[in-house]
Tab-separated table of C-alpha atoms in Angstrom:
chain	number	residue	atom	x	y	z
A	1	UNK	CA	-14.728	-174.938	41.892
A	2	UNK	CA	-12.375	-177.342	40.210
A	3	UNK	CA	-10.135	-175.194	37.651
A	4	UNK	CA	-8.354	-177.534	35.128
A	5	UNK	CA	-5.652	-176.723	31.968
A	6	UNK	CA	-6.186	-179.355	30.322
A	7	UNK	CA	-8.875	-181.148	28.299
A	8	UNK	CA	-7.733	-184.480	30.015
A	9	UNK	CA	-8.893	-183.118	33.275
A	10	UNK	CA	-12.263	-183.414	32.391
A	11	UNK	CA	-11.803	-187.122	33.065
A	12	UNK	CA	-11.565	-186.878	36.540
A	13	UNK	CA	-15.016	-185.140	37.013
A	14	UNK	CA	-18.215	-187.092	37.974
A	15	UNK	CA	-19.959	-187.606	34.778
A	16	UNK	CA	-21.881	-187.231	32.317
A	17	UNK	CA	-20.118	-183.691	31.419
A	18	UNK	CA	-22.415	-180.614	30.475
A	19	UNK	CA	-20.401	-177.934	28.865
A	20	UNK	CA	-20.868	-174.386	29.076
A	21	UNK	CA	-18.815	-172.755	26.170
A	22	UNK	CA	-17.983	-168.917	25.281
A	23	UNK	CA	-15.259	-166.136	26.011
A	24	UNK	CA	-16.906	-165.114	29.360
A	25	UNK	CA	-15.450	-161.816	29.132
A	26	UNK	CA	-17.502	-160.223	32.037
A	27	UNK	CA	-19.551	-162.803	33.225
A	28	UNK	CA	-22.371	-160.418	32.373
A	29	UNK	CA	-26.038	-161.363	32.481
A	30	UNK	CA	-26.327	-163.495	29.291
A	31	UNK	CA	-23.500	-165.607	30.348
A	32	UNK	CA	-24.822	-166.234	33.727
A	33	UNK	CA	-28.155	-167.548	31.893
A	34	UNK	CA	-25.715	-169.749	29.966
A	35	UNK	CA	-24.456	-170.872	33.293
A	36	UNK	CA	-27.640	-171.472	35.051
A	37	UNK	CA	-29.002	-173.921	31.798
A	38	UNK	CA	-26.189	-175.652	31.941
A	39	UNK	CA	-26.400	-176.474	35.628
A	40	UNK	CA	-29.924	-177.514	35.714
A	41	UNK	CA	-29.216	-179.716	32.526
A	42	UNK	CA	-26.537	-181.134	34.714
A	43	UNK	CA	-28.566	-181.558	37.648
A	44	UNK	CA	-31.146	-183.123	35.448
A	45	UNK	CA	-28.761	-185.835	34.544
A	46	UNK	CA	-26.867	-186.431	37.547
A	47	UNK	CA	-23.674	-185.061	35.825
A	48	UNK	CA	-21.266	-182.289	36.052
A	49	UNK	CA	-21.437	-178.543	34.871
A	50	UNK	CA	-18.075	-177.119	33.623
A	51	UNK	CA	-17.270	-173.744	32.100
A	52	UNK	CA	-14.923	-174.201	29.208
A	53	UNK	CA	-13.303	-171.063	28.004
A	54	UNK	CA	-9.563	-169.887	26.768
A	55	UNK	CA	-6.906	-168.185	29.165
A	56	UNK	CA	-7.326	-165.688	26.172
A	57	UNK	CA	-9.335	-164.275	23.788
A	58	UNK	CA	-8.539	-165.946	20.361
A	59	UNK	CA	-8.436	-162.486	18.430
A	60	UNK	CA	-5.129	-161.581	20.889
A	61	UNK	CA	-3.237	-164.352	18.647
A	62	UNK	CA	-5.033	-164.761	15.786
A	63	UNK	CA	-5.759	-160.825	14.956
A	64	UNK	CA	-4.046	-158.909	17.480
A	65	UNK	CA	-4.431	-155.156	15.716
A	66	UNK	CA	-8.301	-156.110	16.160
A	67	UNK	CA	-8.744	-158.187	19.385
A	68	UNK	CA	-11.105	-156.477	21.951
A	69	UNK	CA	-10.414	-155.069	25.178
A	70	UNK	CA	-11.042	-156.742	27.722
A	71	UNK	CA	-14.233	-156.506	30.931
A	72	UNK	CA	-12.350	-158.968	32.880
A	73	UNK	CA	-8.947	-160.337	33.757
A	74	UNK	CA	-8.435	-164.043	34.151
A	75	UNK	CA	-8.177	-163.786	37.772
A	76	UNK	CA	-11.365	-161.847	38.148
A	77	UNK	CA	-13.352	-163.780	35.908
A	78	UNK	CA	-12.486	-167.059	37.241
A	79	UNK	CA	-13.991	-165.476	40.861
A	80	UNK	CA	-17.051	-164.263	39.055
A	81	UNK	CA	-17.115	-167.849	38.259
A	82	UNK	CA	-17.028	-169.132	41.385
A	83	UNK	CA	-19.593	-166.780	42.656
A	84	UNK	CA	-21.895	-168.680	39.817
A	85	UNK	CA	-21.201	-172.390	42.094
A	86	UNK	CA	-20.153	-173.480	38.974
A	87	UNK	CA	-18.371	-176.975	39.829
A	88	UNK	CA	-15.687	-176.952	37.449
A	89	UNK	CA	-13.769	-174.475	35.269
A	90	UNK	CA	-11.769	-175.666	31.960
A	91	UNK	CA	-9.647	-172.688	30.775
A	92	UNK	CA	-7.290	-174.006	27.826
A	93	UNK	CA	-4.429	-172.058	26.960
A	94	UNK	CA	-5.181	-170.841	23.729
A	95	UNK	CA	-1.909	-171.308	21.378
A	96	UNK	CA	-1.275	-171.353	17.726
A	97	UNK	CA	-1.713	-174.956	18.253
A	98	UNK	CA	-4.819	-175.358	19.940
A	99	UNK	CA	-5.933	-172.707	16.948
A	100	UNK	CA	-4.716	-174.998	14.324
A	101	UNK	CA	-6.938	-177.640	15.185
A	102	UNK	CA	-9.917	-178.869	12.927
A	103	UNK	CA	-13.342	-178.362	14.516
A	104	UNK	CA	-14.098	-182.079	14.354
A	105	UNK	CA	-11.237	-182.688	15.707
A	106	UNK	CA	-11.038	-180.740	18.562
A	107	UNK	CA	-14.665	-182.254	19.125
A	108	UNK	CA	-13.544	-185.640	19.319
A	109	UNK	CA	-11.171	-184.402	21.720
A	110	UNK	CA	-13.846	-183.478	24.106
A	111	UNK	CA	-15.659	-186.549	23.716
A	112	UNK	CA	-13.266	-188.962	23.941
A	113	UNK	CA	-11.832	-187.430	27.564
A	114	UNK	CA	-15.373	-187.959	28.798
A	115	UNK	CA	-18.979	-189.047	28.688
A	116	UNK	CA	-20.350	-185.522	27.196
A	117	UNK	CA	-24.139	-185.241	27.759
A	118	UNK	CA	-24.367	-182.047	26.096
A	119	UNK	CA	-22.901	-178.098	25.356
A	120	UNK	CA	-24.863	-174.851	26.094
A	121	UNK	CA	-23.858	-172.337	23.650
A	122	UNK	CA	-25.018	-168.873	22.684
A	123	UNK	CA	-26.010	-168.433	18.951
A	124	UNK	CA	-22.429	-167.161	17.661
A	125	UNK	CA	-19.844	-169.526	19.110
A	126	UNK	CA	-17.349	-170.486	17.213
A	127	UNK	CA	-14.890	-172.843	17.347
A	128	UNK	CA	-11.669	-175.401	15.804
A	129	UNK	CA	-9.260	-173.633	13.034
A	130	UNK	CA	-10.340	-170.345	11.476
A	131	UNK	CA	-13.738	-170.406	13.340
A	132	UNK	CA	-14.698	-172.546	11.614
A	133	UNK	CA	-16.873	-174.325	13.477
A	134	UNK	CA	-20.619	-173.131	14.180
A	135	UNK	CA	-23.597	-174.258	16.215
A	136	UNK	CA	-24.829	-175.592	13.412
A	137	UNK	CA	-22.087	-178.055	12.471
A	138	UNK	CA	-21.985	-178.822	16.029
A	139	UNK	CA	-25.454	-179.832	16.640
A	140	UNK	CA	-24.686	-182.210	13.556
A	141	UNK	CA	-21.322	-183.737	15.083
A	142	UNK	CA	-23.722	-183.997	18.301
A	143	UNK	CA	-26.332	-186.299	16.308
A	144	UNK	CA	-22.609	-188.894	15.290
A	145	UNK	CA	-20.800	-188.446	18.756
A	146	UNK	CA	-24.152	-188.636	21.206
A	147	UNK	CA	-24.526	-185.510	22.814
A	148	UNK	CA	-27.001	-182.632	23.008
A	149	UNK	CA	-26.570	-178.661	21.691
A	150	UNK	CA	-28.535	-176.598	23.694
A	151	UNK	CA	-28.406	-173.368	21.720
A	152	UNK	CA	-29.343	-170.069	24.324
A	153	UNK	CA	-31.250	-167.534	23.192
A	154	UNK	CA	-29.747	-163.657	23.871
A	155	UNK	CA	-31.031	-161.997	27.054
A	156	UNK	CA	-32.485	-158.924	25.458
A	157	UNK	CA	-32.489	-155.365	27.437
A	158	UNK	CA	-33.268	-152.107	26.307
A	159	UNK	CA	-34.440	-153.833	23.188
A	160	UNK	CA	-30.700	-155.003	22.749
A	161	UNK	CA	-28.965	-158.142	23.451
A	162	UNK	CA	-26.861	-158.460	26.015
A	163	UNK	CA	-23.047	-158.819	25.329
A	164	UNK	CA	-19.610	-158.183	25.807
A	165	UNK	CA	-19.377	-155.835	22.866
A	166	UNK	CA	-22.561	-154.096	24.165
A	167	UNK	CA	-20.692	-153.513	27.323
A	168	UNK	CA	-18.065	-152.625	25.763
A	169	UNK	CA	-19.155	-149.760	23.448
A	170	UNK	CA	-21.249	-148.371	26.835
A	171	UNK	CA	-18.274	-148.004	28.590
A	172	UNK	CA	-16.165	-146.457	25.952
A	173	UNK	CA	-18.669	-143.776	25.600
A	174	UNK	CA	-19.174	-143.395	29.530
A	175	UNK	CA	-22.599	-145.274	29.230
A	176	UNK	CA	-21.497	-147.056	32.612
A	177	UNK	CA	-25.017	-147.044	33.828
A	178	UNK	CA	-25.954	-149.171	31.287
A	179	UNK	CA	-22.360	-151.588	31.145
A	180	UNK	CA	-23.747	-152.290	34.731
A	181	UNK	CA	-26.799	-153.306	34.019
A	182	UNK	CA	-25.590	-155.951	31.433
A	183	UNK	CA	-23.138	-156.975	34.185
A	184	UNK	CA	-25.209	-157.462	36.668
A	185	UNK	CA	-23.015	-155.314	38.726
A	186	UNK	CA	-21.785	-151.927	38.793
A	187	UNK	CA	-18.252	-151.826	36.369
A	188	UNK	CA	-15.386	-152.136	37.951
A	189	UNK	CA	-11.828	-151.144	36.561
A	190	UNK	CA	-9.121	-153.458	37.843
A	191	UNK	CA	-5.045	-153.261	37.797
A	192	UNK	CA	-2.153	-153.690	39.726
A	193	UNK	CA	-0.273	-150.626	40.981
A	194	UNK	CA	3.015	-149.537	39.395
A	195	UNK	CA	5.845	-147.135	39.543
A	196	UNK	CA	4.940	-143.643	38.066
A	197	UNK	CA	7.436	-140.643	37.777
A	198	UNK	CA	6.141	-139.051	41.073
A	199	UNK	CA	4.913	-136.056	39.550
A	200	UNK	CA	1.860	-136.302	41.788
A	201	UNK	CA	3.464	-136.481	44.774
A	202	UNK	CA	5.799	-133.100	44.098
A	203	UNK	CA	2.308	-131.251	43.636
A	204	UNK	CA	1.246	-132.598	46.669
A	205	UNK	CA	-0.988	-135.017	45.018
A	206	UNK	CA	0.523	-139.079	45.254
A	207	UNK	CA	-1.175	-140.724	42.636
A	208	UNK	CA	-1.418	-144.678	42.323
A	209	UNK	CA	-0.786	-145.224	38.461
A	210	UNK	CA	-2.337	-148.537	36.977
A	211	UNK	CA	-1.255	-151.577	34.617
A	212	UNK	CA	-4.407	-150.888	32.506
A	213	UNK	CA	-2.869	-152.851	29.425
A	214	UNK	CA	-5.750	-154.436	26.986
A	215	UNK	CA	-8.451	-153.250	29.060
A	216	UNK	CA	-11.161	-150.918	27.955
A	217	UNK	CA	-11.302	-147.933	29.663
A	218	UNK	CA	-13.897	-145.315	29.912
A	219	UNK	CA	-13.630	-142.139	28.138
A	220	UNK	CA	-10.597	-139.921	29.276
A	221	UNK	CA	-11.394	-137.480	32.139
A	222	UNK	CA	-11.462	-137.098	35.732
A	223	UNK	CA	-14.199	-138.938	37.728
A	224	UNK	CA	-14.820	-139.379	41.615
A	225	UNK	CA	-14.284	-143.182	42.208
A	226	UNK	CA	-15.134	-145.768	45.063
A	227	UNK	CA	-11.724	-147.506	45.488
A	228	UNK	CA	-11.559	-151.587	46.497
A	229	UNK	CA	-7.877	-152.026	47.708
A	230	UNK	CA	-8.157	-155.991	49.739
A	231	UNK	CA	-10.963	-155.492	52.150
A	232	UNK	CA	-10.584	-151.853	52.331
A	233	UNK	CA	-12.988	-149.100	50.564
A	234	UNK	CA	-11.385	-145.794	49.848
A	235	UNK	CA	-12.831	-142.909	47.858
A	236	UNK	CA	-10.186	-140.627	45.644
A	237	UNK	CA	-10.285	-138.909	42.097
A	238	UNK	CA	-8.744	-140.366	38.898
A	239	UNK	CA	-7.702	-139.112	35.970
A	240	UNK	CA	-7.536	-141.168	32.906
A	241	UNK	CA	-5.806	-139.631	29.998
A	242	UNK	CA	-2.660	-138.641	28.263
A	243	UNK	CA	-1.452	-135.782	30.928
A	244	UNK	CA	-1.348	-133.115	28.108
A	245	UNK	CA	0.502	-130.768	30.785
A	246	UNK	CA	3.348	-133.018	31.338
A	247	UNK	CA	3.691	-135.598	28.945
A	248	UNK	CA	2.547	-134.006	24.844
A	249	UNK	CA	4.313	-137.704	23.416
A	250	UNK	CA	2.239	-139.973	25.670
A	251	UNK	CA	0.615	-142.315	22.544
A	252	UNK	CA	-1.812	-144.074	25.380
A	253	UNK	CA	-4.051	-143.298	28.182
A	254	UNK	CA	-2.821	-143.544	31.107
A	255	UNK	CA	-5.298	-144.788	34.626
A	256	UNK	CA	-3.800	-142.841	37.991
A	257	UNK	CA	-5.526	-142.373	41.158
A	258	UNK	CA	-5.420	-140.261	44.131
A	259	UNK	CA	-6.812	-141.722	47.192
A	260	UNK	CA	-8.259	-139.414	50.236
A	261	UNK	CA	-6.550	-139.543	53.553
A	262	UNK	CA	-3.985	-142.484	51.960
A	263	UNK	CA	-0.530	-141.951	51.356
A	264	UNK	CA	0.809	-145.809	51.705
A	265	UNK	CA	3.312	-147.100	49.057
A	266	UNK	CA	0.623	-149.619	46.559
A	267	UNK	CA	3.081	-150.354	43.690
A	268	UNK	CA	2.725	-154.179	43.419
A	269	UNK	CA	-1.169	-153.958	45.076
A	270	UNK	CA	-4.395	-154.940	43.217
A	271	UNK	CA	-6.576	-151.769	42.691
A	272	UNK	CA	-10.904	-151.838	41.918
A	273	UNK	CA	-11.815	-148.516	40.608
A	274	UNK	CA	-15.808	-147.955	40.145
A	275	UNK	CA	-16.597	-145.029	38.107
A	276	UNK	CA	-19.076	-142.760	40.662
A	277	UNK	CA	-19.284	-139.492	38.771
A	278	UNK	CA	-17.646	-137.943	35.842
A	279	UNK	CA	-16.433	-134.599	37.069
A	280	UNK	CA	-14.752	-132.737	33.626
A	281	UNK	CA	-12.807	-133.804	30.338
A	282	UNK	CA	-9.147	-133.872	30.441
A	283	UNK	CA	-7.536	-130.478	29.669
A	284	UNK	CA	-4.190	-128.905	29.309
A	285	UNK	CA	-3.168	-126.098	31.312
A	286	UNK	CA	-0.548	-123.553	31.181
A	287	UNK	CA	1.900	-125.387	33.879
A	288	UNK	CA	1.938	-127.171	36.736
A	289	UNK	CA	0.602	-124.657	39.121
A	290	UNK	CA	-2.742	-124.735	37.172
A	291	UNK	CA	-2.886	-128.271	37.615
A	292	UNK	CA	-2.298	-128.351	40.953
A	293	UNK	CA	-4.964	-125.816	41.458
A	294	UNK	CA	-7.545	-127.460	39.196
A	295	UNK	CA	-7.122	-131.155	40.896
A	296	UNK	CA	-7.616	-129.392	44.545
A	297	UNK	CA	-10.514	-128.285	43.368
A	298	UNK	CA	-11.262	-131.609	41.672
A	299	UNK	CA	-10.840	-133.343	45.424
A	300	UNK	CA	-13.403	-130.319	47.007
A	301	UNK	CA	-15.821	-131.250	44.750
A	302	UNK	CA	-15.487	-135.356	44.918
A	303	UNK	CA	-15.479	-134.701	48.849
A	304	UNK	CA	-18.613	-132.593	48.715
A	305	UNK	CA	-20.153	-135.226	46.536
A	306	UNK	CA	-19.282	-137.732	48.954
A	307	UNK	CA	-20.746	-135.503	51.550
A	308	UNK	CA	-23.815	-135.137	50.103
């Protein structure tokens, strides 16, 4: 998969272009049917299929108090991707100047880097300054400049469409059986590893703390979790939360994990938590002898689980 920055790459692709537009925050179900149309339309005119999407989602700069969290970092969702066979990948680096541009405008941009055949879009993509561009004034700039809208109807489950906001609201209520569904895949919590205060490791418990900034998280608790560290599988208990015993001015949750039979240094290495079993809420307890007793007894009953 080609991966280009810039909308003057497209010009070095075999054309006629087919453009698949959206966030594709998850690559979950309904954007891999987005995917798939536009690489038979592609197919169907000897052309190229390419994925256009931002290194960011808008709302980050344009609204950050209300941008989502995010299913997927840019490196995992440009793998996802790849795992599509998509052929080419434009992800523009969304600034306050690429936001300040007209929808026509950015448009003509498009068009006049390469023979556009046509752009699959979902029913609420928008697009050029303020949003505002639709699909409706984009099928009409389609009938001036030459090319085709195909507009993609939702892929409906449960009697709901599938989206990122769907998958979203599942997770943060620890409805992970149905976030994996809409995935396609069972949910998978990435981040690298950094420094914690060591706490864990005093009690005889290391734990690998997480960079889970912008991310959305499952409810706070303590859950048995499948581990992907590289090509390794581990198995280990995490605790997501704001440590009530030791911290009462933490403002955010915090993502640590303690791995069975590991006790390697990971600060600086990748992490892929998947959420197995939720084992109890987070609680406070009266000091850190408590704790230690209530996550030993935490491990017996993730390793009995695992034993099962």
């Amino acid at each position: 998969m080609k991966i280009l920055d810039s909308i003057g790459g497209l010009s070095g692709l075999k054309g006629p272009i087919v453009l698949a537009a959206g966030t594709f925050d998850g690559v979950h179900l309904g954007h891999q049917a987005l995917i798939r149309r536009a690489m038979e339309e592609a197919s169907s005119c000897g052309g190229t299929a390419v994925v256009m999407t931002f290194d960011r989602h808008p709302a980050s700069l344009l609204r950050p108090e209300k941008a989502p969290k995010l299913l997927t970092r840019n490196d995992e969702k440009i793998s996802l991707l790849k795992q599509r066979e998509i052929p080419a990948l434009l992800m523009l680096e969304f600034t306050t100047d690429l936001a300040g541009v007209p929808a026509r405008d950015f448009i003509e941009l498009l068009v006049a880097a390469a023979p556009l055949h046509a752009f699959c879009v979902g029913q609420e993509w928008f697009f050029g300054k303020g949003g505002e561009g639709n699909v409706a004034l984009l099928k009409s700039l389609g009938k001036e400049q030459g090319f085709e809208v195909i507009q993609i109807d939702p892929v409906v489950a449960a009697g709901s469409p599938i989206s990122s906001t769907r998958i979203r609201t599942a997770i943060s209520i620890g409805n992970l059986a149905d976030a994996a569904f809409c995935l396609g895949r069972p949910y998978l919590l990435s981040g690298a590893v950094i420094s914690g205060a060591g706490l864990g490791s005093k009690i005889g418990f290391p734990t690998a703390n997480l960079d889970i900034r912008g991310m959305q998280l499952p409810p706070n608790g303590v859950y048995l979790v499948k581990v992907f560290r590289g090509g390794a599988t581990l198995s280990g208990v995490c605790n997501i939360g704001l440590r009530p015993t030791v911290d009462v001015s933490a403002m955010a949750p915090i993502v640590e994990v303690h791995l069975f039979d590991l006790s390697a240094d990971l600060v600086g290495e990748k992490l892929f938590l998947e959420f197995l079993k939720f084992l109890r809420p987070e609680q406070k307890f009266t000091g850190l002898e408590e704790l230690k007793e209530q996550i030993a007894k935490d491990c017996s009953e993730a390793r009995a689980i695992l034993g099962a």
